[in-house]
């Protein structure tokens, strides 16, 4: 039996799963009907195949979403602690963003030219994140992909270093794991036709000797990292890790790229600004425009000049960077409203208080059931993990994942009007979340664990 299940009555848990699945089917006839229609023309029956990875027997169809809540087509209302896995971190349809895109809707969407929002957005990004030069993309995947291309060109080096278990969207270069200590192309990656390990180096997070040894070869253009690993379950940097890691990276002439797409939960300037890190480049994706598809990436003065030099010194033609819709007028309007009016210090302080209450409550519930689990929090982002203490690297985080147990808990909560993130056990709060929502989540979580004891 999985160590993650210590303290649980697994036959009872499996019976609970069957009961909750039957309850979901009975409660959601409209979603079932729409899922049947979708199966006629959508691959895998959903707009994106991973929408089947939720705990539900068939996809739940959303009819509307606002603030911390959404409603499904069967009329059920949910408190949303997933929030689009950070895409709606500041709530669904924030009023300032909704008003901005409504104004823009009659003024054009895209023109392949700057809009009047471009300069103010760039200035605010520079103020907030401390990097002076910025560019735009449609997703963090694109932004990370573009940054890697720019930095390889700027440094003349071809390799990238990532951490085992990392996630940076659909960037090909990052799908390399350590398997029994050996860098291995992730076997779930479809259609890959060249060996990623030729140009990607992977080490464990929090392992300074491994980082030093990898960088000492002198062929790595940049280290691409989340400051806190989030997608395999949260993995926090150990005390002093990033201070030492940054010294090592600089010493060996590599650059540091910080992906704040999830860790923007740490504060208005992200984790790096909150903790005094000095990255050479920074990426933020899905939450930056309030849920509208867009992303940003910024460079230091020194790196920006090298990037410009690389472009100006290259032959004319397509650089492989940018798409036609990047920095479109619609996205720029959304980003400006979100940055100036939604992602405020006051909003963060409210979210931090709620997240602290949530994290403390989860710890109390887990302790009350005498389960060997822990709770980790990064600003507005909280996660419970199936281990006595938080994992220190991606390998440890992978070992404690238990998809079957996760799905039982997730479906139990969903059937009681509470949504948390699939794939692992992450919960977000937004400015519209309130104390009663947190209390309701904790009560349902307590009852769920009680049924599996």
Tab-separated table of C-alpha atoms in Angstrom:
chain	number	residue	atom	x	y	z
A	1	UNK	CA	0.000	0.000	0.000
A	2	UNK	CA	1.136	3.550	-0.724
A	3	UNK	CA	2.784	5.262	2.228
A	4	UNK	CA	0.555	8.214	1.407
A	5	UNK	CA	-2.410	6.132	2.581
A	6	UNK	CA	-1.110	5.409	6.073
A	7	UNK	CA	-3.901	6.083	8.545
A	8	UNK	CA	-6.658	5.584	5.963
A	9	UNK	CA	-9.080	2.687	5.549
A	10	UNK	CA	-8.535	2.049	1.852
A	11	UNK	CA	-11.599	-0.167	1.230
A	12	UNK	CA	-13.716	2.612	2.737
A	13	UNK	CA	-11.936	5.156	0.533
A	14	UNK	CA	-12.669	3.101	-2.579
A	15	UNK	CA	-16.323	2.740	-1.589
A	16	UNK	CA	-16.439	6.498	-1.066
A	17	UNK	CA	-15.037	7.030	-4.563
A	18	UNK	CA	-17.764	4.857	-6.099
A	19	UNK	CA	-20.487	6.658	-4.146
A	20	UNK	CA	-19.220	10.113	-5.093
A	21	UNK	CA	-18.922	9.156	-8.756
A	22	UNK	CA	-22.531	7.953	-8.798
A	23	UNK	CA	-23.617	11.138	-7.047
A	24	UNK	CA	-21.844	13.288	-9.629
A	25	UNK	CA	-23.523	11.459	-12.504
A	26	UNK	CA	-26.962	11.848	-10.905
A	27	UNK	CA	-26.478	15.542	-10.134
A	28	UNK	CA	-25.213	16.662	-13.532
A	29	UNK	CA	-27.501	15.547	-16.379
A	30	UNK	CA	-26.939	18.719	-18.437
A	31	UNK	CA	-23.158	18.356	-18.272
A	32	UNK	CA	-23.575	14.687	-19.234
A	33	UNK	CA	-25.685	15.625	-22.253
A	34	UNK	CA	-23.171	18.258	-23.399
A	35	UNK	CA	-20.297	15.831	-22.885
A	36	UNK	CA	-22.084	13.400	-25.189
A	37	UNK	CA	-22.507	16.077	-27.859
A	38	UNK	CA	-18.878	17.156	-27.493
A	39	UNK	CA	-17.683	13.600	-28.047
A	40	UNK	CA	-19.078	13.724	-31.581
A	41	UNK	CA	-16.581	16.311	-32.785
A	42	UNK	CA	-13.986	17.030	-30.094
A	43	UNK	CA	-10.925	14.837	-29.731
A	44	UNK	CA	-11.211	12.978	-26.440
A	45	UNK	CA	-14.605	14.691	-26.000
A	46	UNK	CA	-13.136	17.937	-24.617
A	47	UNK	CA	-11.599	21.124	-26.072
A	48	UNK	CA	-8.174	20.173	-24.635
A	49	UNK	CA	-7.371	16.547	-23.802
A	50	UNK	CA	-6.196	17.333	-20.253
A	51	UNK	CA	-9.715	18.483	-19.371
A	52	UNK	CA	-10.334	14.749	-18.929
A	53	UNK	CA	-7.806	14.649	-16.097
A	54	UNK	CA	-10.248	15.973	-13.519
A	55	UNK	CA	-11.756	13.561	-11.024
A	56	UNK	CA	-15.196	13.616	-12.695
A	57	UNK	CA	-16.736	10.754	-14.723
A	58	UNK	CA	-17.348	13.291	-17.522
A	59	UNK	CA	-16.418	16.932	-17.918
A	60	UNK	CA	-18.229	19.539	-15.855
A	61	UNK	CA	-19.483	22.327	-18.126
A	62	UNK	CA	-19.266	25.887	-16.808
A	63	UNK	CA	-21.971	28.408	-17.667
A	64	UNK	CA	-20.578	31.532	-15.964
A	65	UNK	CA	-17.894	32.624	-13.516
A	66	UNK	CA	-17.421	35.741	-11.411
A	67	UNK	CA	-15.166	36.540	-8.482
A	68	UNK	CA	-14.495	33.427	-6.424
A	69	UNK	CA	-17.469	31.495	-7.815
A	70	UNK	CA	-18.712	29.803	-10.946
A	71	UNK	CA	-21.927	28.094	-11.966
A	72	UNK	CA	-22.325	24.954	-14.053
A	73	UNK	CA	-24.976	24.205	-16.673
A	74	UNK	CA	-26.975	22.204	-14.128
A	75	UNK	CA	-27.320	25.299	-11.945
A	76	UNK	CA	-24.898	24.306	-9.179
A	77	UNK	CA	-22.697	27.047	-7.720
A	78	UNK	CA	-19.105	26.375	-6.674
A	79	UNK	CA	-16.533	28.184	-4.604
A	80	UNK	CA	-13.459	28.085	-6.787
A	81	UNK	CA	-10.108	27.405	-5.086
A	82	UNK	CA	-8.558	26.341	-8.411
A	83	UNK	CA	-9.083	29.672	-10.200
A	84	UNK	CA	-7.942	28.351	-13.557
A	85	UNK	CA	-4.762	26.964	-11.958
A	86	UNK	CA	-3.637	30.587	-11.414
A	87	UNK	CA	-5.088	31.970	-14.669
A	88	UNK	CA	-7.887	33.591	-12.643
A	89	UNK	CA	-5.778	34.139	-9.524
A	90	UNK	CA	-7.386	37.530	-8.952
A	91	UNK	CA	-10.898	36.200	-9.431
A	92	UNK	CA	-13.046	35.503	-12.457
A	93	UNK	CA	-13.874	38.529	-14.593
A	94	UNK	CA	-12.402	41.245	-12.328
A	95	UNK	CA	-14.559	44.322	-12.903
A	96	UNK	CA	-11.686	46.593	-13.948
A	97	UNK	CA	-10.534	44.076	-16.562
A	98	UNK	CA	-14.084	43.408	-17.735
A	99	UNK	CA	-14.662	47.126	-18.234
A	100	UNK	CA	-11.353	47.570	-20.056
A	101	UNK	CA	-11.967	44.775	-22.534
A	102	UNK	CA	-15.564	45.927	-23.035
A	103	UNK	CA	-14.204	49.369	-24.015
A	104	UNK	CA	-11.602	47.790	-26.266
A	105	UNK	CA	-14.127	45.468	-27.908
A	106	UNK	CA	-15.440	48.269	-30.125
A	107	UNK	CA	-11.978	49.764	-30.747
A	108	UNK	CA	-10.244	46.819	-32.377
A	109	UNK	CA	-8.495	43.645	-31.279
A	110	UNK	CA	-5.237	43.371	-33.194
A	111	UNK	CA	-3.300	45.512	-35.667
A	112	UNK	CA	0.359	44.359	-35.508
A	113	UNK	CA	1.139	47.858	-34.182
A	114	UNK	CA	1.540	49.247	-30.652
A	115	UNK	CA	-1.555	50.408	-28.822
A	116	UNK	CA	-1.613	53.320	-26.389
A	117	UNK	CA	-1.546	50.802	-23.533
A	118	UNK	CA	1.849	49.361	-24.518
A	119	UNK	CA	4.141	51.970	-22.949
A	120	UNK	CA	2.224	52.241	-19.636
A	121	UNK	CA	2.131	48.442	-19.283
A	122	UNK	CA	5.871	48.154	-19.888
A	123	UNK	CA	6.576	50.968	-17.409
A	124	UNK	CA	4.467	49.267	-14.743
A	125	UNK	CA	6.182	45.926	-15.341
A	126	UNK	CA	9.568	47.626	-14.942
A	127	UNK	CA	8.475	49.302	-11.711
A	128	UNK	CA	6.913	46.172	-10.281
A	129	UNK	CA	9.500	43.551	-11.187
A	130	UNK	CA	12.680	45.649	-11.308
A	131	UNK	CA	13.697	44.703	-14.863
A	132	UNK	CA	13.793	47.623	-17.335
A	133	UNK	CA	12.968	46.020	-20.727
A	134	UNK	CA	9.933	43.919	-21.696
A	135	UNK	CA	8.269	41.989	-24.496
A	136	UNK	CA	4.948	40.187	-24.830
A	137	UNK	CA	3.623	36.773	-25.807
A	138	UNK	CA	0.330	34.869	-25.754
A	139	UNK	CA	1.269	32.356	-23.055
A	140	UNK	CA	4.038	31.565	-20.600
A	141	UNK	CA	4.960	28.632	-22.838
A	142	UNK	CA	5.648	31.051	-25.682
A	143	UNK	CA	7.400	33.526	-23.402
A	144	UNK	CA	9.727	30.844	-22.026
A	145	UNK	CA	10.381	29.542	-25.526
A	146	UNK	CA	11.246	33.033	-26.772
A	147	UNK	CA	13.496	33.780	-23.789
A	148	UNK	CA	15.486	30.591	-24.347
A	149	UNK	CA	15.951	31.504	-28.008
A	150	UNK	CA	17.046	35.068	-27.155
A	151	UNK	CA	19.503	33.951	-24.489
A	152	UNK	CA	21.080	31.218	-26.570
A	153	UNK	CA	21.626	33.834	-29.268
A	154	UNK	CA	22.934	36.406	-26.798
A	155	UNK	CA	25.385	34.063	-25.045
A	156	UNK	CA	26.498	31.861	-27.925
A	157	UNK	CA	25.832	28.838	-25.705
A	158	UNK	CA	23.385	26.122	-26.671
A	159	UNK	CA	22.400	24.347	-23.458
A	160	UNK	CA	19.687	25.041	-20.890
A	161	UNK	CA	19.563	23.795	-17.307
A	162	UNK	CA	16.251	22.920	-15.648
A	163	UNK	CA	15.255	21.177	-12.432
A	164	UNK	CA	13.906	17.641	-12.177
A	165	UNK	CA	10.109	17.698	-12.161
A	166	UNK	CA	9.904	21.262	-13.473
A	167	UNK	CA	7.035	22.701	-15.479
A	168	UNK	CA	7.350	25.650	-17.848
A	169	UNK	CA	4.433	24.994	-20.161
A	170	UNK	CA	4.895	23.204	-23.472
A	171	UNK	CA	8.498	24.257	-24.094
A	172	UNK	CA	10.181	21.206	-25.645
A	173	UNK	CA	13.503	21.812	-23.876
A	174	UNK	CA	12.127	21.273	-20.371
A	175	UNK	CA	10.707	17.757	-20.775
A	176	UNK	CA	13.740	16.031	-19.308
A	177	UNK	CA	13.665	14.226	-15.949
A	178	UNK	CA	16.122	12.394	-13.760
A	179	UNK	CA	15.306	8.684	-13.741
A	180	UNK	CA	17.527	6.822	-11.291
A	181	UNK	CA	19.893	9.778	-11.569
A	182	UNK	CA	20.079	9.632	-15.376
A	183	UNK	CA	18.767	12.541	-17.522
A	184	UNK	CA	15.900	11.036	-19.489
A	185	UNK	CA	13.482	12.500	-21.999
A	186	UNK	CA	9.997	12.383	-20.488
A	187	UNK	CA	8.209	9.362	-21.932
A	188	UNK	CA	4.831	11.115	-21.962
A	189	UNK	CA	6.039	13.670	-24.533
A	190	UNK	CA	4.329	13.054	-27.869
A	191	UNK	CA	5.863	13.406	-31.307
A	192	UNK	CA	9.358	14.400	-30.186
A	193	UNK	CA	11.823	13.695	-33.003
A	194	UNK	CA	15.193	14.809	-31.631
A	195	UNK	CA	16.951	14.002	-28.367
A	196	UNK	CA	16.275	16.730	-25.824
A	197	UNK	CA	19.143	15.546	-23.643
A	198	UNK	CA	21.591	16.840	-26.279
A	199	UNK	CA	20.817	20.405	-25.233
A	200	UNK	CA	19.048	20.190	-21.865
A	201	UNK	CA	20.784	19.528	-18.554
A	202	UNK	CA	18.697	18.519	-15.538
A	203	UNK	CA	19.592	18.484	-11.839
A	204	UNK	CA	17.610	18.237	-8.616
A	205	UNK	CA	16.315	21.405	-6.981
A	206	UNK	CA	18.130	22.381	-3.755
A	207	UNK	CA	21.261	20.428	-4.808
A	208	UNK	CA	24.040	23.026	-4.993
A	209	UNK	CA	26.890	20.577	-5.778
A	210	UNK	CA	24.922	19.194	-8.736
A	211	UNK	CA	24.223	22.707	-9.984
A	212	UNK	CA	27.898	23.658	-9.666
A	213	UNK	CA	29.074	20.541	-11.493
A	214	UNK	CA	26.631	21.057	-14.368
A	215	UNK	CA	27.484	24.726	-14.853
A	216	UNK	CA	31.254	24.168	-14.597
A	217	UNK	CA	31.284	22.737	-18.118
A	218	UNK	CA	30.761	26.284	-19.419
A	219	UNK	CA	28.200	25.448	-22.112
A	220	UNK	CA	24.942	26.406	-20.384
A	221	UNK	CA	23.260	29.590	-21.621
A	222	UNK	CA	20.762	29.872	-18.803
A	223	UNK	CA	19.080	28.232	-15.859
A	224	UNK	CA	15.285	28.243	-16.249
A	225	UNK	CA	13.513	27.849	-12.919
A	226	UNK	CA	10.484	28.563	-10.859
A	227	UNK	CA	11.773	30.076	-7.601
A	228	UNK	CA	9.488	27.567	-5.866
A	229	UNK	CA	8.624	24.420	-7.764
A	230	UNK	CA	4.843	24.205	-8.059
A	231	UNK	CA	3.513	21.821	-10.666
A	232	UNK	CA	4.764	18.532	-9.229
A	233	UNK	CA	3.619	19.704	-5.826
A	234	UNK	CA	5.253	22.613	-4.074
A	235	UNK	CA	8.972	22.348	-3.354
A	236	UNK	CA	10.400	25.270	-1.402
A	237	UNK	CA	14.006	26.438	-1.703
A	238	UNK	CA	16.049	25.613	1.367
A	239	UNK	CA	17.411	28.455	3.464
A	240	UNK	CA	20.179	30.196	1.520
A	241	UNK	CA	19.715	28.081	-1.601
A	242	UNK	CA	18.965	30.862	-4.076
A	243	UNK	CA	21.656	33.174	-2.697
A	244	UNK	CA	24.263	30.463	-3.280
A	245	UNK	CA	22.745	29.313	-6.560
A	246	UNK	CA	22.829	32.819	-8.008
A	247	UNK	CA	26.528	33.152	-7.122
A	248	UNK	CA	27.285	29.826	-8.818
A	249	UNK	CA	25.277	30.755	-11.928
A	250	UNK	CA	27.035	34.128	-12.261
A	251	UNK	CA	30.467	32.602	-11.626
A	252	UNK	CA	30.074	30.244	-14.561
A	253	UNK	CA	28.765	32.909	-16.957
A	254	UNK	CA	25.233	31.553	-17.237
A	255	UNK	CA	22.040	33.597	-16.911
A	256	UNK	CA	19.092	33.038	-14.568
A	257	UNK	CA	15.525	33.030	-15.901
A	258	UNK	CA	12.786	33.011	-13.272
A	259	UNK	CA	9.315	31.814	-14.303
A	260	UNK	CA	6.847	33.533	-11.955
A	261	UNK	CA	3.669	32.286	-13.648
A	262	UNK	CA	2.593	30.459	-10.473
A	263	UNK	CA	4.766	32.156	-7.863
A	264	UNK	CA	3.258	35.550	-8.649
A	265	UNK	CA	1.096	34.422	-5.707
A	266	UNK	CA	3.984	35.673	-3.527
A	267	UNK	CA	3.345	39.381	-3.972
A	268	UNK	CA	2.846	42.196	-6.492
A	269	UNK	CA	6.422	41.763	-7.761
A	270	UNK	CA	6.488	37.989	-7.514
A	271	UNK	CA	8.676	35.726	-5.407
A	272	UNK	CA	11.963	37.056	-6.784
A	273	UNK	CA	11.221	40.647	-5.763
A	274	UNK	CA	9.845	39.601	-2.377
A	275	UNK	CA	12.985	37.593	-1.613
A	276	UNK	CA	15.642	39.842	-3.078
A	277	UNK	CA	16.551	37.659	-6.044
A	278	UNK	CA	18.181	39.295	-9.082
A	279	UNK	CA	17.250	37.298	-12.190
A	280	UNK	CA	18.589	38.183	-15.636
A	281	UNK	CA	15.187	37.493	-17.164
A	282	UNK	CA	11.701	36.964	-15.790
A	283	UNK	CA	8.512	35.450	-17.228
A	284	UNK	CA	4.901	35.809	-16.067
A	285	UNK	CA	2.049	34.116	-17.873
A	286	UNK	CA	-1.635	33.427	-17.354
A	287	UNK	CA	-2.627	35.665	-14.405
A	288	UNK	CA	-1.041	38.863	-15.739
A	289	UNK	CA	-4.057	39.847	-17.867
A	290	UNK	CA	-6.798	38.663	-15.519
A	291	UNK	CA	-7.335	35.472	-17.533
A	292	UNK	CA	-7.030	36.900	-21.053
A	293	UNK	CA	-4.380	34.915	-23.015
A	294	UNK	CA	-1.134	36.858	-22.648
A	295	UNK	CA	2.307	36.725	-21.072
A	296	UNK	CA	5.274	39.006	-20.492
A	297	UNK	CA	9.023	38.594	-20.284
A	298	UNK	CA	11.629	41.082	-19.155
A	299	UNK	CA	15.414	41.498	-19.207
A	300	UNK	CA	18.052	43.391	-17.286
A	301	UNK	CA	19.730	46.310	-19.061
A	302	UNK	CA	22.851	44.250	-19.787
A	303	UNK	CA	20.957	41.276	-21.186
A	304	UNK	CA	18.608	43.499	-23.194
A	305	UNK	CA	21.567	45.097	-24.965
A	306	UNK	CA	23.030	41.676	-25.802
A	307	UNK	CA	19.640	40.521	-27.095
A	308	UNK	CA	19.328	43.606	-29.300
A	309	UNK	CA	22.873	43.105	-30.567
A	310	UNK	CA	22.146	39.471	-31.439
A	311	UNK	CA	19.067	40.444	-33.420
A	312	UNK	CA	20.756	43.311	-35.248
A	313	UNK	CA	23.725	41.136	-36.078
A	314	UNK	CA	21.616	38.315	-37.497
A	315	UNK	CA	20.690	37.999	-41.195
A	316	UNK	CA	17.276	39.422	-42.147
A	317	UNK	CA	14.302	37.092	-41.844
A	318	UNK	CA	12.117	35.483	-39.214
A	319	UNK	CA	13.789	35.289	-35.794
A	320	UNK	CA	11.616	32.469	-34.479
A	321	UNK	CA	10.442	34.879	-31.784
A	322	UNK	CA	6.938	36.319	-31.681
A	323	UNK	CA	3.524	35.536	-33.129
A	324	UNK	CA	1.111	37.761	-35.032
A	325	UNK	CA	-1.243	38.139	-32.072
A	326	UNK	CA	1.457	38.828	-29.477
A	327	UNK	CA	0.861	42.202	-27.760
A	328	UNK	CA	-2.538	42.544	-29.414
A	329	UNK	CA	-4.638	45.541	-28.358
A	330	UNK	CA	-7.180	43.420	-26.508
A	331	UNK	CA	-4.560	41.744	-24.305
A	332	UNK	CA	-2.724	45.011	-23.664
A	333	UNK	CA	-5.927	46.656	-22.415
A	334	UNK	CA	-6.564	43.729	-20.093
A	335	UNK	CA	-3.000	43.758	-18.743
A	336	UNK	CA	-3.071	47.487	-18.070
A	337	UNK	CA	-6.318	47.273	-16.112
A	338	UNK	CA	-5.202	44.186	-14.206
A	339	UNK	CA	-1.796	45.584	-13.270
A	340	UNK	CA	-3.034	49.041	-12.305
A	341	UNK	CA	-6.314	48.212	-10.588
A	342	UNK	CA	-6.502	44.523	-9.637
A	343	UNK	CA	-3.024	43.226	-8.712
A	344	UNK	CA	-2.724	45.745	-5.891
A	345	UNK	CA	-0.899	45.566	-2.573
A	346	UNK	CA	-4.270	45.646	-0.787
A	347	UNK	CA	-5.540	42.693	-2.826
A	348	UNK	CA	-2.443	40.682	-1.957
A	349	UNK	CA	-2.692	41.453	1.739
A	350	UNK	CA	-6.280	40.227	1.763
A	351	UNK	CA	-5.315	37.035	-0.064
A	352	UNK	CA	-2.379	36.401	2.268
A	353	UNK	CA	-4.628	36.580	5.322
A	354	UNK	CA	-7.140	34.151	3.819
A	355	UNK	CA	-4.424	31.766	2.638
A	356	UNK	CA	-2.837	31.733	6.099
A	357	UNK	CA	-6.220	30.901	7.598
A	358	UNK	CA	-6.675	28.135	5.032
A	359	UNK	CA	-3.208	26.664	5.608
A	360	UNK	CA	-3.602	26.690	9.400
A	361	UNK	CA	-7.036	25.104	9.084
A	362	UNK	CA	-5.771	22.350	6.808
A	363	UNK	CA	-2.990	21.563	9.282
A	364	UNK	CA	-5.529	21.371	12.114
A	365	UNK	CA	-7.794	19.012	10.160
A	366	UNK	CA	-4.883	16.762	9.157
A	367	UNK	CA	-3.579	16.680	12.732
A	368	UNK	CA	-7.073	15.906	14.008
A	369	UNK	CA	-7.148	12.789	11.863
A	370	UNK	CA	-3.546	11.897	12.810
A	371	UNK	CA	-2.458	11.682	9.172
A	372	UNK	CA	1.245	11.994	8.223
A	373	UNK	CA	0.661	14.859	5.778
A	374	UNK	CA	1.995	18.406	5.595
A	375	UNK	CA	0.836	21.784	4.280
A	376	UNK	CA	2.945	24.229	2.257
A	377	UNK	CA	2.068	27.847	1.439
A	378	UNK	CA	3.548	30.426	-0.916
A	379	UNK	CA	1.615	33.671	-0.507
A	380	UNK	CA	-1.919	33.104	-1.802
A	381	UNK	CA	-1.093	29.549	-2.877
A	382	UNK	CA	-1.527	26.614	-0.472
A	383	UNK	CA	-1.112	22.874	-0.884
A	384	UNK	CA	-1.500	19.794	1.269
A	385	UNK	CA	0.945	17.005	0.500
A	386	UNK	CA	0.930	13.317	1.383
A	387	UNK	CA	4.159	13.325	3.424
A	388	UNK	CA	5.133	14.284	6.994
A	389	UNK	CA	7.339	17.110	5.685
A	390	UNK	CA	7.540	19.021	2.440
A	391	UNK	CA	9.645	17.433	-0.316
A	392	UNK	CA	13.023	19.054	-0.999
A	393	UNK	CA	13.248	18.247	-4.712
A	394	UNK	CA	11.264	16.988	-7.680
A	395	UNK	CA	12.217	13.366	-7.122
A	396	UNK	CA	10.824	13.397	-3.594
A	397	UNK	CA	7.725	15.291	-4.736
A	398	UNK	CA	7.039	12.730	-7.461
A	399	UNK	CA	7.334	9.869	-4.977
A	400	UNK	CA	4.550	11.179	-2.733
A	401	UNK	CA	1.982	11.835	-5.454
A	402	UNK	CA	-1.057	9.571	-5.248
A	403	UNK	CA	-3.435	10.293	-8.100
A	404	UNK	CA	-6.125	7.875	-6.908
A	405	UNK	CA	-6.296	9.410	-3.444
A	406	UNK	CA	-6.225	12.932	-4.887
A	407	UNK	CA	-9.181	12.180	-7.134
A	408	UNK	CA	-11.278	10.821	-4.277
A	409	UNK	CA	-10.732	13.981	-2.243
A	410	UNK	CA	-11.232	16.292	-5.224
A	411	UNK	CA	-14.507	14.675	-6.291
A	412	UNK	CA	-15.834	14.667	-2.729
A	413	UNK	CA	-15.196	18.408	-2.508
A	414	UNK	CA	-16.584	19.080	-5.987
A	415	UNK	CA	-19.862	17.357	-5.148
A	416	UNK	CA	-20.150	19.786	-2.230
A	417	UNK	CA	-19.585	22.864	-4.352
A	418	UNK	CA	-15.831	23.273	-3.824
A	419	UNK	CA	-13.261	23.103	-6.628
A	420	UNK	CA	-9.529	22.637	-6.081
A	421	UNK	CA	-6.802	22.136	-8.679
A	422	UNK	CA	-6.536	18.723	-10.335
A	423	UNK	CA	-3.223	16.828	-10.718
A	424	UNK	CA	-2.160	17.660	-7.134
A	425	UNK	CA	-3.725	19.369	-4.100
A	426	UNK	CA	-3.240	23.077	-4.725
A	427	UNK	CA	-5.666	25.728	-3.514
A	428	UNK	CA	-5.724	29.433	-4.345
A	429	UNK	CA	-7.656	32.268	-2.783
A	430	UNK	CA	-8.537	35.469	-4.629
A	431	UNK	CA	-9.633	38.906	-3.390
A	432	UNK	CA	-13.283	37.823	-3.665
A	433	UNK	CA	-12.811	34.707	-1.482
A	434	UNK	CA	-14.180	35.219	2.021
A	435	UNK	CA	-13.781	33.635	5.452
A	436	UNK	CA	-16.967	31.613	5.087
A	437	UNK	CA	-15.636	30.044	1.881
A	438	UNK	CA	-12.487	28.943	3.694
A	439	UNK	CA	-14.531	27.585	6.611
A	440	UNK	CA	-16.771	25.660	4.221
A	441	UNK	CA	-13.749	24.083	2.513
A	442	UNK	CA	-12.217	23.050	5.817
A	443	UNK	CA	-15.471	21.492	7.022
A	444	UNK	CA	-15.863	19.442	3.848
A	445	UNK	CA	-12.195	18.384	3.916
A	446	UNK	CA	-12.603	17.256	7.538
A	447	UNK	CA	-15.711	15.253	6.663
A	448	UNK	CA	-13.989	13.651	3.677
A	449	UNK	CA	-11.037	12.478	5.751
A	450	UNK	CA	-13.432	11.254	8.431
A	451	UNK	CA	-15.168	9.011	5.898
A	452	UNK	CA	-11.828	7.419	4.920
A	453	UNK	CA	-10.464	6.793	8.426
